[in-house]
Amino acid sequence: MTALSWLRGLIAHRRSRLVGTAIGVAVAVALIASIGTFLSATTSKMTTRAAATVAADWQVEVRPGADPARALRQVRSFDTVTRALPVNFASTSGLAARTGGSTQQTGPGSVLGIPPGFAKAFPGEIRRLSGGPGVLLAQQTAANLNAKPGQIVEIGRLGLPAARVRVAGVVELPAADSLFQNVGAPIGSQPQAPPDNVVMLPQRLFERIESPAPAAPSQLLATQIFASVDRALPSSPSAAFIDISGQARNLETRLAGGGLVGDNLGSALDGARADALYAQILFLFLGLPGAMIAGFLTAAIASAGSDRRRRDAALLRTRGASTRALVRIALSETAAATALGVGLGLGIALVVGQISFGTANFGAGTTAAALWASGAALVGSAIATMAIAVPAWRDARGLTVAGQRRQIGRRDRPPRWARYGLDCGLLIVSALVYRQASSNGYQLVLAPEGVPKVSVNWYALIAPAFAWIGAGLLSYRLADAFLDRGSRPLAVALRPLAGNLSMTVAATMRRGRGPLARSVALLALTAAFAASTAVFNSTYRQQAEVDARLSNGADVTVSESPGNPVGPGQGEKLASLAGVAGVEPLQHRFAYVGADLQDLYGVRADSIGSAASLQDAWFQGGSAAELIGKLADEPDSLLVSAETVTDFQLHPGDLIKLRLQDGVSKQFKTVPFHYVGVALEFPTAPHDSFFVANADYVAQQTGSNAVASLLIQTDGTNPATVASTVRASVGTSAQVTDIVNQRKVIGSNLTAVELSGLTRIELGFALVLAVAAGGLALALGFNERRRSFAIATALGARRRQLGGFICGEAAFVTAAGLGLGAAIATAMSVMLVKVLTGVFDPPPDALAVPGLYLVGALATVLLAVAVAAAAMLRSLRRPAIEQLRDL
Amino acid sequence: MNREGALVCCAAVARTYGIGETAIVGLRPTDCSVESGAKIALVGASGSGKSTLLHLMAGLDSPSSGTVSWPAIGPPERLRPGPIAVVFQGPSLLPALTVLENVGLPLALGGRSDRDAKRIAADALERLDLGDLAAKLPEEISGGQAQRVAVARALAGEPALILADEPTGQLDHLNGARVIDVLLAAADHSSAGLVISTHDPSVAERLQSRWEINGGELRNHASRAPAVPFEARR
């Protein structure tokens, strides 16, 4: 009954206290619900997206001697297999076609026997470019043979005369790597490239040509059963990977040695596991600090009314209220703040989801959204309990009535954590862990290919976690120490605002330094959180742009068909097209180093630097300009990938003999190079290993100046438009890509997570938190001291003089909070980007600072503080005695 | 009623709180004035309108009807800090300031330097034997001590009109008598007008005049003190 009456009184007379606490709870609940639900949607999307890239879930290779028909029956009868079709593989000694009086020939290749309905069942395997069903030539093969639909192609057979077939269509093989995989080969031993020459025959024709008679030598190499499985997978990529690879092993067991399963779906999910873990880590790094700050903010907001609450409790105790009754009253206030805060918070989360992602559940399943909402509600109620009920319970148990009446309370010594130097200790440990972990390259997530177990280097997370806590506590200590010992300089600084009352204002601030130092620490943390998140987000966008440029090579890239060699002169032709500012030819060769086959890029050393916007972070052992300069000065110089340097224990200046294909004889010949530096990234190059060499030297040594790509810089015209022009000029002989489309691919396939969605939520909430820390916390603090201001007014204080008190505090909290926040933000941004190196691809050269957001955030915080101060001053316009009567 | 030279002059002043059926009459239409040197006991039961009248005279509240003027002092914006000092009935010390700072606050608000304000405040505290409490915070002293400090704060600026709202309400007899001594001495020292609201007959007996108020109606309010214009004392 008392609790209910109390609550009624609270709602009637102390609304701002209740609403303030509820707002803090609401922000924490909304943040956790939004980020959590978004994370759940993201990991689920990762699984779906990884699975969507797979053309055929499983390729079951029938072992030699086993019966393909039996294996097919077994595969089809497997529980989760929804469709299975057999594909035959054979080899050919070469293909030939006669065009315009000349015969074009290719080297060895593959012949596939495709069953009816295959293209429809596995649409990701074959994409028709021209012609119709029947005998299909791969695009590159068609280019090599200069063959078109309707022409006759001869297929070379071992021990038999060549078979003649009529080409019905030309196709692209988007999943050629998995299509021609070596099923059952150990991880990492897959061939680097699929065969250049591929012809696909209808299965009956294949049987006639490749196994003409029992006595004739069969060309058949293998039969693979392509299977689709039920895609009802667990939403987490890790769980999905374990599930699907378990099924694959189960099928192998059932086949009892009759077949090996090439688990393409498992491999795709395998790759997504690390991304999902990074998503969770990002949640921890970017979401958790926000939720914790929201919790602290709520506690600070609630504690703004703690003096009043304590005095009320003291009054109740003098009227005979027991500890239990006081706790019950505090719990009723907690329940009210929780109900209001949780309801409001979940409402905000729904609106955020609707506005940002067009769906209230952020794209997650209903169960996941409900679970996160429940979790957020629990956290919200815990925050409210910690902020209201726990301090009330502690006061009721530990304080006398006189103690509860105290409003200021002299502090003889600093809090225990400050006496033991917890803040400094945490910062030192953070620095040590950061240093140690950065020496290991910050490999946060380890998900070895094919191994079900993934591991996260949680130890490295200590660095930012301790840094946040340590920085918050240190901010409190510094603000507290300055207010305690710096009254005189503070009074001097306050003189423009408070005039001759500056010493009095400084004294007031000194006595009330606990709440003020807490406000400073909170504002510092929220400002640092907003700024570091913004810097991280901005740097991430910058690197995504770099990634897009790395993948595409330039604004527009023309990739020549290997069967249709063109020289650097082709670039001059394209340079005259509208919208083209410059064209840079890029050679591509395959080179053997020992037994390893690697990509080699031949560049024009005098122009590649500017044409491809090379960045220093892509190289080791010198800047981009220095190392490319070496290629110009010493033509036999070679830039090598870091992996190769490690594998072959290379030192600068070492001689490296590569085997490159001669342009005339087509035989591999040894070409000497000297290792001069490391290339970590290079436009159009793969991530792992490759070489960069001087194009003229390569052309001279191999007798061929053929280029593989032409990197086109536009003159400001939209790259997509220029790409269309170029496409019209080069026809189907070359593939034309542009950076506009590449950005879309990078944006939706980035290694880690859709960070833009996460940071959009983060940046919004960071701003809300900063505004709340700056404006709301100050406003509530002022509100609790309305009686003091009313007394001062009754004593004759003018508005200007009251403004000195109010603006002095506001200015101190704002200046100290934002100053310390800027320092923390700088350190945290560097640390975040370093610790989360794995999210960036490639790692950034420098941080990108989003000036507009930061200036906007700063202006918003200043505005919030100004509004809080102005509102307080406005409320003091009423006659003092009226205010005193109300208070 | 507008006596030239009166410290405060109330003409048909009334105060009603709220509107409509719930309105409460705090003070019925009243005419009164306080001259320099007047020492008036405002006597009445709780809720009779004593505090309302004092607040109106202090310019802390506005009348619902009638006019309050301060002929010897000047316009309302010149009343505080300085010419009029109020001793409030309830706790009125600022919790974040020490006793010395609290007493010096009206002086600082009036434009005195921090050093001057503290020196004068220390003298005022000594006069009430409160020097030992100078460095204490309000929460560290008793309610009675706090009321005496509030009196010291009112007297520190040597006001022309002292309005004390039940200043002895929280004090024992001895300390109450002592506070009244100090208030009377301060009023004598600077020929200030003094109005003390009380329902303690022993306090009322020590003052020259006795105004009775009942149900918001003021009676017997003729001042026996000579009218001395405020400006004339300076």
Short mmCIF file of C-alpha atoms in Angstrom, two decimals, chain A residues 19-173:
data_model
loop_
_atom_site.label_atom_id
_atom_site.label_comp_id
_atom_site.label_asym_id
_atom_site.label_seq_id
_atom_site.Cartn_x
_atom_site.Cartn_y
_atom_site.Cartn_z
CA VAL A 19 11.21 9.68 -16.80
CA GLY A 20 14.97 10.42 -16.81
CA THR A 21 15.79 6.97 -15.43
CA ALA A 22 13.33 5.36 -17.82
CA ILE A 23 14.96 7.13 -20.78
CA GLY A 24 18.37 5.76 -19.74
CA VAL A 25 16.92 2.25 -19.48
CA ALA A 26 15.19 2.73 -22.82
CA VAL A 27 18.42 3.70 -24.60
CA ALA A 28 20.23 0.62 -23.25
CA VAL A 29 17.31 -1.68 -24.12
CA ALA A 30 16.91 -0.21 -27.60
CA LEU A 31 20.65 -0.45 -28.30
CA ILE A 32 20.96 -4.07 -27.20
CA ALA A 33 17.74 -5.14 -28.91
CA SER A 34 18.68 -3.38 -32.15
CA ILE A 35 22.27 -4.59 -32.34
CA GLY A 36 21.48 -8.09 -31.12
CA THR A 37 18.62 -8.61 -33.54
CA PHE A 38 20.66 -7.13 -36.35
CA LEU A 39 23.57 -9.43 -35.50
CA SER A 40 21.27 -12.42 -35.51
CA ALA A 41 19.90 -11.39 -38.90
CA THR A 42 23.42 -10.85 -40.21
CA THR A 43 24.80 -14.25 -39.23
CA SER A 44 21.71 -15.92 -40.61
CA LYS A 45 22.15 -13.92 -43.82
CA MET A 46 25.80 -14.99 -43.95
CA THR A 47 24.72 -18.63 -43.95
CA THR A 48 22.13 -18.02 -46.65
CA ARG A 49 24.54 -15.94 -48.71
CA ALA A 50 27.37 -18.47 -48.40
CA ALA A 51 25.00 -21.25 -49.42
CA ALA A 52 23.71 -19.17 -52.34
CA THR A 53 27.19 -18.98 -53.87
CA VAL A 54 27.32 -22.76 -54.18
CA ALA A 55 26.35 -24.12 -57.59
CA ALA A 56 26.23 -27.78 -56.54
CA ASP A 57 26.11 -28.65 -52.83
CA TRP A 58 27.96 -31.94 -53.16
CA GLN A 59 30.01 -33.58 -55.90
CA VAL A 60 30.22 -37.27 -55.10
CA GLU A 61 33.01 -38.85 -57.10
CA VAL A 62 32.43 -42.51 -57.78
CA ARG A 63 35.60 -44.41 -56.89
CA PRO A 64 37.27 -46.51 -59.61
CA GLY A 65 35.68 -49.94 -59.74
CA ALA A 66 32.50 -48.86 -57.98
CA ASP A 67 29.15 -48.97 -59.75
CA PRO A 68 28.04 -45.41 -60.67
CA ALA A 69 24.38 -46.45 -60.88
CA ARG A 70 24.44 -47.93 -57.41
CA ALA A 71 26.21 -44.88 -56.03
CA LEU A 72 23.59 -42.66 -57.67
CA ARG A 73 20.80 -44.68 -56.04
CA GLN A 74 22.52 -44.40 -52.66
CA VAL A 75 23.00 -40.66 -53.01
CA ARG A 76 19.40 -40.15 -54.10
CA SER A 77 18.14 -42.18 -51.14
CA PHE A 78 20.11 -40.09 -48.63
CA ASP A 79 17.71 -38.26 -46.28
CA THR A 80 18.58 -34.68 -47.08
CA VAL A 81 19.46 -35.02 -50.78
CA THR A 82 16.74 -33.38 -52.86
CA ARG A 83 18.20 -33.97 -56.32
CA ALA A 84 21.17 -35.88 -57.76
CA LEU A 85 22.46 -36.17 -61.33
CA PRO A 86 25.58 -37.94 -62.66
CA VAL A 87 28.17 -36.08 -64.73
CA ASN A 88 30.92 -37.86 -66.68
CA PHE A 89 34.43 -36.47 -66.96
CA ALA A 90 36.92 -37.39 -69.67
CA SER A 91 40.11 -35.87 -70.93
CA THR A 92 41.00 -34.89 -74.46
CA SER A 93 44.38 -34.54 -76.08
CA GLY A 94 43.18 -31.31 -77.67
CA LEU A 95 40.42 -29.64 -79.61
CA ALA A 96 40.53 -28.30 -83.16
CA ALA A 97 38.27 -26.17 -85.33
CA ARG A 98 38.58 -24.88 -88.87
CA THR A 99 37.72 -21.23 -89.32
CA GLY A 100 38.12 -19.21 -92.47
CA GLY A 101 40.53 -21.62 -94.06
CA SER A 102 42.79 -22.01 -91.07
CA THR A 103 42.70 -24.62 -88.32
CA GLN A 104 42.81 -23.54 -84.70
CA GLN A 105 44.07 -26.05 -82.17
CA THR A 106 44.18 -26.13 -78.42
CA GLY A 107 46.17 -28.08 -75.88
CA PRO A 108 44.72 -30.82 -73.65
CA GLY A 109 41.36 -30.22 -72.06
CA SER A 110 38.29 -31.78 -70.48
CA VAL A 111 35.15 -33.31 -71.94
CA LEU A 112 32.06 -33.51 -69.80
CA GLY A 113 28.96 -35.66 -70.25
CA ILE A 114 26.01 -33.66 -69.04
CA PRO A 115 22.72 -35.42 -68.21
CA PRO A 116 19.38 -33.95 -69.29
CA GLY A 117 18.04 -31.33 -66.90
CA PHE A 118 21.48 -30.56 -65.45
CA ALA A 119 21.50 -26.88 -66.43
CA LYS A 120 18.10 -26.41 -64.81
CA ALA A 121 18.96 -28.40 -61.70
CA PHE A 122 22.30 -26.64 -61.16
CA PRO A 123 21.89 -23.23 -62.80
CA GLY A 124 25.03 -21.90 -61.13
CA GLU A 125 27.27 -24.31 -63.04
CA ILE A 126 26.50 -23.32 -66.62
CA ARG A 127 25.54 -19.92 -67.98
CA ARG A 128 24.67 -19.87 -71.64
CA LEU A 129 26.21 -16.99 -73.57
CA SER A 130 25.07 -17.92 -77.09
CA GLY A 131 23.37 -20.72 -79.02
CA GLY A 132 21.12 -23.44 -77.62
CA PRO A 133 21.31 -26.82 -75.91
CA GLY A 134 23.54 -29.58 -77.24
CA VAL A 135 27.32 -29.51 -77.55
CA LEU A 136 28.59 -26.59 -75.52
CA LEU A 137 31.97 -24.90 -75.59
CA ALA A 138 33.38 -22.96 -72.65
CA GLN A 139 33.82 -19.28 -73.50
CA GLN A 140 37.59 -19.38 -73.33
CA THR A 141 37.71 -22.52 -75.46
CA ALA A 142 35.46 -20.92 -78.04
CA ALA A 143 37.77 -17.91 -78.10
CA ASN A 144 40.84 -20.17 -78.42
CA LEU A 145 39.23 -22.02 -81.34
CA ASN A 146 37.56 -18.93 -82.72
CA ALA A 147 34.48 -21.17 -82.82
CA LYS A 148 30.83 -20.21 -82.93
CA PRO A 149 27.57 -22.18 -82.64
CA GLY A 150 27.01 -24.25 -85.77
CA GLN A 151 30.69 -24.93 -86.41
CA ILE A 152 32.34 -28.34 -86.25
CA VAL A 153 34.90 -29.04 -83.52
CA GLU A 154 37.16 -32.08 -83.38
CA ILE A 155 37.73 -33.71 -79.99
CA GLY A 156 41.08 -35.54 -79.73
CA ARG A 157 40.83 -39.02 -78.17
CA LEU A 158 43.58 -41.27 -76.87
CA GLY A 159 43.96 -44.31 -79.11
CA LEU A 160 41.02 -43.32 -81.27
CA PRO A 161 40.50 -40.91 -84.14
CA ALA A 162 39.22 -37.48 -83.24
CA ALA A 163 35.47 -37.22 -82.87
CA ARG A 164 33.62 -34.48 -84.75
CA VAL A 165 30.76 -32.66 -83.08
CA ARG A 166 28.71 -29.60 -84.03
CA VAL A 167 28.80 -26.77 -81.54
CA ALA A 168 25.33 -25.79 -80.31
CA GLY A 169 26.26 -23.06 -77.85
CA VAL A 170 28.95 -21.16 -75.95
CA VAL A 171 28.73 -21.11 -72.19
CA GLU A 172 30.42 -19.58 -69.20
CA LEU A 173 31.35 -21.83 -66.29
#
